[in-house]
Amino acid sequence: MGEMPKLQIEKVFKVFSQRGREILAIENISLQIKNKEFTTILGPSGCGKSTLLRIVAGLTKPTQGVVRLDGKVVSGPGQDRGMVFQSYTLFPWLTVKENIQFGLELSGMEKSKQEEIVQEFIEKVGLKGFEGAYPKELSGGMKQRVAIARALANNPDILLLDEPFGALDAQTRSLMQELLTQVWEDLHKTILFVTHDVEEAIFLSDRVFVMTARPGKIKAEIEIPLERPRNYEMKSSEAFINLKKQALALIREEAIKATQNKVN
């Protein structure tokens, strides 16, 4: 028998009611993610990828279907899942250190152990020297470093990232992608990442699931056999460019369909 998947999404549907109409956001999604795998869900804007991630996080209930983490049914939020959103969700009244420490304090962990973990993650995400800074004093990239460190410090079984670099400029985004791959190399956490950026999906992942336009379904699965550790120079390699072409063609098909649906 093979290893049990870390995450199982089975026949998940989500219907939203909007002004008396029912809208099917995601339709019959089934996928499995292995332990320590970096998986990305890639799709056009509005295809339901964030909705799917929120269902995995337990923040949204599926209309139909089930999600299991380590064999246990997900029925609400839990400490076994760490979530990082696109918008900055730090507590503005807490310092960098206090933000990262927040979940550890809640869990009642002894102070010396908290200090040790917080220091480790401050160093991992390159924030040494900024421990006492408040969110308003930080750039967008630094805020997301804090958010990632905070999620990882709680030692979740899976890290869920919803377009975490979407609001950053291209240069910062590229640096954050490299940082995340380094942290993943270090910790080998199971990661489920959501983006509409094709290059980002390929650079970060072991596997990419491409979603259709709404209602979101899984259109294709792309294995990413690029060597690790990865750096930005890899983005100009032939293997990378070929994978990018393959993914772009799939996304383009869906973008055209979505436009046609709006016109009709």
Coordinates of C-alpha atoms in Angstrom, one line a residue:
M1 CA 0.0 0.0 0.0
G2 CA 1.2 3.5 -0.8
E3 CA 1.5 6.3 1.6
M4 CA -1.8 8.0 2.7
P5 CA -2.2 11.4 1.1
K6 CA -1.7 14.3 3.4
L7 CA -4.7 16.2 2.0
Q8 CA -7.7 14.7 0.2
I9 CA -10.3 16.9 -1.5
E10 CA -13.2 14.7 -2.6
K11 CA -15.9 15.7 -5.0
V12 CA -16.2 19.2 -3.6
F13 CA -18.9 21.6 -4.9
K14 CA -19.6 25.1 -3.7
V15 CA -22.8 27.1 -4.5
F16 CA -23.2 30.7 -3.4
S17 CA -26.5 32.6 -3.3
Q18 CA -26.3 36.1 -4.8
R19 CA -29.3 38.4 -5.1
G20 CA -31.7 35.4 -5.2
R21 CA -29.6 33.5 -7.8
E22 CA -27.5 30.5 -7.2
I23 CA -24.0 30.6 -8.5
L24 CA -21.9 27.5 -8.9
A25 CA -18.3 28.6 -7.9
I26 CA -16.5 25.2 -7.9
E27 CA -17.7 22.0 -9.4
N28 CA -16.7 18.4 -8.5
I29 CA -13.1 19.0 -7.5
S30 CA -11.1 16.0 -6.4
L31 CA -7.3 16.0 -5.8
Q32 CA -4.8 14.5 -3.4
I33 CA -1.6 16.1 -2.0
K34 CA 1.3 14.1 -0.7
N35 CA 3.1 14.8 2.5
K36 CA 5.9 17.4 2.2
E37 CA 4.7 18.3 -1.4
F38 CA 4.6 21.9 -2.7
T39 CA 1.4 22.0 -4.8
T40 CA -0.1 25.1 -6.5
I41 CA -3.6 25.7 -7.8
L42 CA -3.4 28.0 -10.8
G43 CA -6.3 29.5 -12.6
P44 CA -7.8 32.7 -14.1
S45 CA -9.2 35.3 -11.7
G46 CA -12.6 34.4 -10.4
C47 CA -12.3 30.7 -11.0
G48 CA -12.9 29.7 -7.4
K49 CA -9.3 28.9 -6.4
S50 CA -9.5 31.0 -3.2
T51 CA -12.9 29.5 -2.4
L52 CA -11.3 26.1 -2.6
L53 CA -8.4 27.2 -0.3
R54 CA -10.9 28.6 2.2
I55 CA -12.8 25.3 2.2
V56 CA -9.5 23.5 3.0
A57 CA -8.8 26.0 5.8
G58 CA -12.3 25.3 7.2
L59 CA -13.3 29.0 6.8
T60 CA -16.0 28.1 4.2
K61 CA -18.2 25.0 4.2
P62 CA -18.5 23.0 0.9
T63 CA -22.0 22.6 -0.5
Q64 CA -21.1 19.0 -1.3
G65 CA -18.1 16.8 -0.9
V66 CA -15.5 16.4 1.8
V67 CA -11.9 17.5 2.7
R68 CA -9.6 15.3 4.8
L69 CA -6.3 16.2 6.4
D70 CA -4.3 13.2 7.6
G71 CA -7.5 11.2 7.2
K72 CA -9.6 13.5 9.5
V73 CA -12.6 15.4 8.0
V74 CA -12.1 19.2 8.0
S75 CA -15.2 20.7 9.6
G76 CA -13.9 24.1 10.7
P77 CA -10.6 26.1 11.2
G78 CA -7.9 24.4 13.2
Q79 CA -4.3 24.8 14.3
D80 CA -3.2 22.0 12.0
R81 CA -3.6 24.5 9.1
G82 CA -1.7 27.7 8.8
M83 CA -3.1 30.3 6.4
V84 CA -1.5 33.3 4.8
F85 CA -3.8 35.7 2.8
Q86 CA -3.0 38.2 0.1
S87 CA -4.1 41.1 2.3
Y88 CA -1.8 41.8 5.2
T89 CA -3.5 40.3 8.3
L90 CA -1.0 41.3 11.0
F91 CA -2.1 42.9 14.3
P92 CA -1.1 46.5 13.9
W93 CA -0.7 47.0 17.7
L94 CA 1.8 44.2 18.0
T95 CA 5.5 44.2 17.0
V96 CA 7.0 41.8 14.5
K97 CA 8.1 39.5 17.3
E98 CA 4.7 39.7 19.1
N99 CA 2.8 39.0 15.9
I100 CA 4.9 35.8 15.3
Q101 CA 4.6 34.8 18.9
F102 CA 0.8 35.3 19.1
G103 CA -0.3 31.7 18.3
L104 CA 2.4 30.2 20.6
E105 CA 1.1 32.3 23.5
L106 CA -2.4 31.2 22.9
S107 CA -1.3 27.6 23.0
G108 CA 0.1 28.2 26.5
M109 CA 3.7 27.2 25.5
E110 CA 6.4 28.0 28.0
K111 CA 8.0 31.4 27.5
S112 CA 11.6 30.2 26.8
K113 CA 10.3 27.7 24.1
Q114 CA 8.3 30.6 22.5
E115 CA 11.4 32.8 22.4
E116 CA 13.4 30.0 20.8
I117 CA 10.8 29.3 18.1
V118 CA 10.2 33.0 17.3
Q119 CA 13.9 33.7 17.0
E120 CA 14.3 30.7 14.6
F121 CA 11.6 32.0 12.3
I122 CA 12.7 35.6 12.4
E123 CA 16.1 34.4 11.1
K124 CA 14.5 32.0 8.5
V125 CA 12.5 34.8 6.9
G126 CA 15.3 37.4 7.1
L127 CA 13.8 39.8 9.7
K128 CA 16.7 39.9 12.2
G129 CA 16.9 43.4 13.5
F130 CA 13.2 44.2 12.9
E131 CA 11.8 42.3 15.9
G132 CA 10.6 45.5 17.6
A133 CA 9.1 47.1 14.5
Y134 CA 5.3 47.6 14.0
P135 CA 3.5 46.6 10.8
K136 CA 3.0 50.3 9.7
E137 CA 6.8 50.6 9.6
L138 CA 7.3 47.6 7.3
S139 CA 7.2 47.3 3.5
G140 CA 4.6 44.9 1.9
G141 CA 7.2 42.2 1.4
M142 CA 8.3 42.4 5.0
K143 CA 4.7 42.2 6.2
Q144 CA 4.3 39.0 4.3
R145 CA 7.5 37.6 5.7
V146 CA 6.0 38.2 9.2
A147 CA 2.7 36.5 8.1
I148 CA 4.6 33.5 6.8
A149 CA 6.8 33.3 9.9
R150 CA 3.7 33.6 12.1
A151 CA 1.9 30.7 10.3
L152 CA 5.0 28.5 10.3
A153 CA 5.9 29.2 14.0
N154 CA 2.7 27.4 15.0
N155 CA 4.0 24.2 13.2
P156 CA 0.9 23.5 11.1
D157 CA 0.5 20.2 9.3
I158 CA -0.1 22.1 6.1
L159 CA 0.5 25.7 5.0
L160 CA -2.2 27.4 2.9
L161 CA -1.2 30.5 0.9
D162 CA -3.7 32.6 -1.0
E163 CA -1.9 34.7 -3.5
P164 CA 0.4 36.0 -0.7
F165 CA 2.6 37.9 -3.1
G166 CA -0.2 39.3 -5.3
A167 CA 0.0 42.9 -3.9
L168 CA 3.8 43.1 -4.2
D169 CA 5.9 44.8 -7.0
A170 CA 7.6 42.4 -9.5
Q171 CA 11.1 42.7 -7.9
T172 CA 9.9 42.1 -4.3
R173 CA 7.6 39.3 -5.5
S174 CA 10.6 37.5 -7.2
L175 CA 12.6 37.8 -3.9
M176 CA 9.7 36.4 -1.9
Q177 CA 9.3 33.5 -4.2
E178 CA 13.0 32.6 -3.7
L179 CA 12.6 33.1 0.1
L180 CA 9.6 30.7 0.2
T181 CA 11.4 28.0 -1.8
Q182 CA 14.4 28.3 0.7
V183 CA 12.1 28.0 3.7
W184 CA 10.4 25.0 2.1
E185 CA 13.7 23.3 1.4
D186 CA 14.6 23.9 5.0
L187 CA 11.3 22.7 6.6
H188 CA 9.7 20.5 4.0
K189 CA 6.2 21.5 5.0
T190 CA 3.2 20.4 2.9
I191 CA 2.2 23.6 1.1
L192 CA -1.0 24.4 -1.0
F193 CA -0.5 27.7 -2.8
V194 CA -3.0 29.6 -4.9
T195 CA -2.0 32.0 -7.7
H196 CA -3.0 33.2 -11.1
D197 CA 0.7 33.9 -12.0
V198 CA 2.0 31.1 -14.3
E199 CA 5.7 31.7 -13.7
E200 CA 5.2 31.8 -9.9
A201 CA 3.3 28.5 -10.0
I202 CA 6.0 26.7 -12.0
F203 CA 8.9 28.2 -10.0
L204 CA 7.6 27.2 -6.6
S205 CA 5.9 23.8 -7.2
D206 CA 6.3 20.1 -7.4
R207 CA 2.9 19.9 -9.1
V208 CA 0.5 22.5 -10.5
F209 CA -3.3 21.9 -10.8
V210 CA -4.8 24.2 -13.5
M211 CA -8.4 25.2 -12.9
T212 CA -11.1 26.1 -15.5
A213 CA -13.0 29.4 -15.6
R214 CA -16.0 29.5 -13.3
P215 CA -17.4 27.1 -12.3
G216 CA -13.9 26.0 -11.3
K217 CA -13.0 22.4 -12.1
I218 CA -9.6 20.8 -12.4
K219 CA -8.6 21.1 -16.1
A220 CA -5.1 19.6 -16.0
E221 CA -2.3 18.5 -13.7
I222 CA 1.3 19.5 -14.6
E223 CA 4.3 17.8 -13.0
I224 CA 7.2 20.2 -12.4
P225 CA 10.4 18.0 -12.6
L226 CA 12.8 21.0 -12.2
E227 CA 15.7 20.4 -9.9
R228 CA 15.9 21.9 -6.4
P229 CA 17.1 24.1 -4.8
R230 CA 15.8 26.7 -7.3
N231 CA 16.9 30.2 -8.1
Y232 CA 15.7 33.0 -10.4
E233 CA 18.2 32.1 -13.1
M234 CA 16.2 28.8 -13.7
K235 CA 13.3 31.0 -15.1
S236 CA 15.3 31.5 -18.3
S237 CA 16.1 27.7 -18.8
E238 CA 14.5 25.8 -21.7
A239 CA 12.8 23.4 -19.4
F240 CA 11.2 26.2 -17.4
I241 CA 10.1 28.0 -20.6
N242 CA 8.5 24.9 -22.0
L243 CA 6.5 24.3 -18.8
K244 CA 5.4 27.9 -18.8
K245 CA 4.2 27.6 -22.4
Q246 CA 2.2 24.5 -21.5
A247 CA 0.5 26.2 -18.5
L248 CA -0.1 29.5 -20.4
A249 CA -1.9 27.7 -23.2
L250 CA -4.2 26.1 -20.7
I251 CA -4.9 29.3 -18.9
R252 CA -5.4 31.2 -22.1
E253 CA -8.1 28.8 -23.3
E254 CA -9.9 29.4 -20.0
A255 CA -9.6 33.2 -20.2
I256 CA -11.0 33.2 -23.7
K257 CA -13.9 31.0 -22.6
A258 CA -14.6 33.3 -19.6
T259 CA -14.7 36.3 -22.0
Q260 CA -17.1 34.5 -24.4
N261 CA -19.4 33.6 -21.5
K262 CA -19.6 37.3 -20.4
V263 CA -20.4 38.3 -24.0
N264 CA -23.1 35.7 -24.4

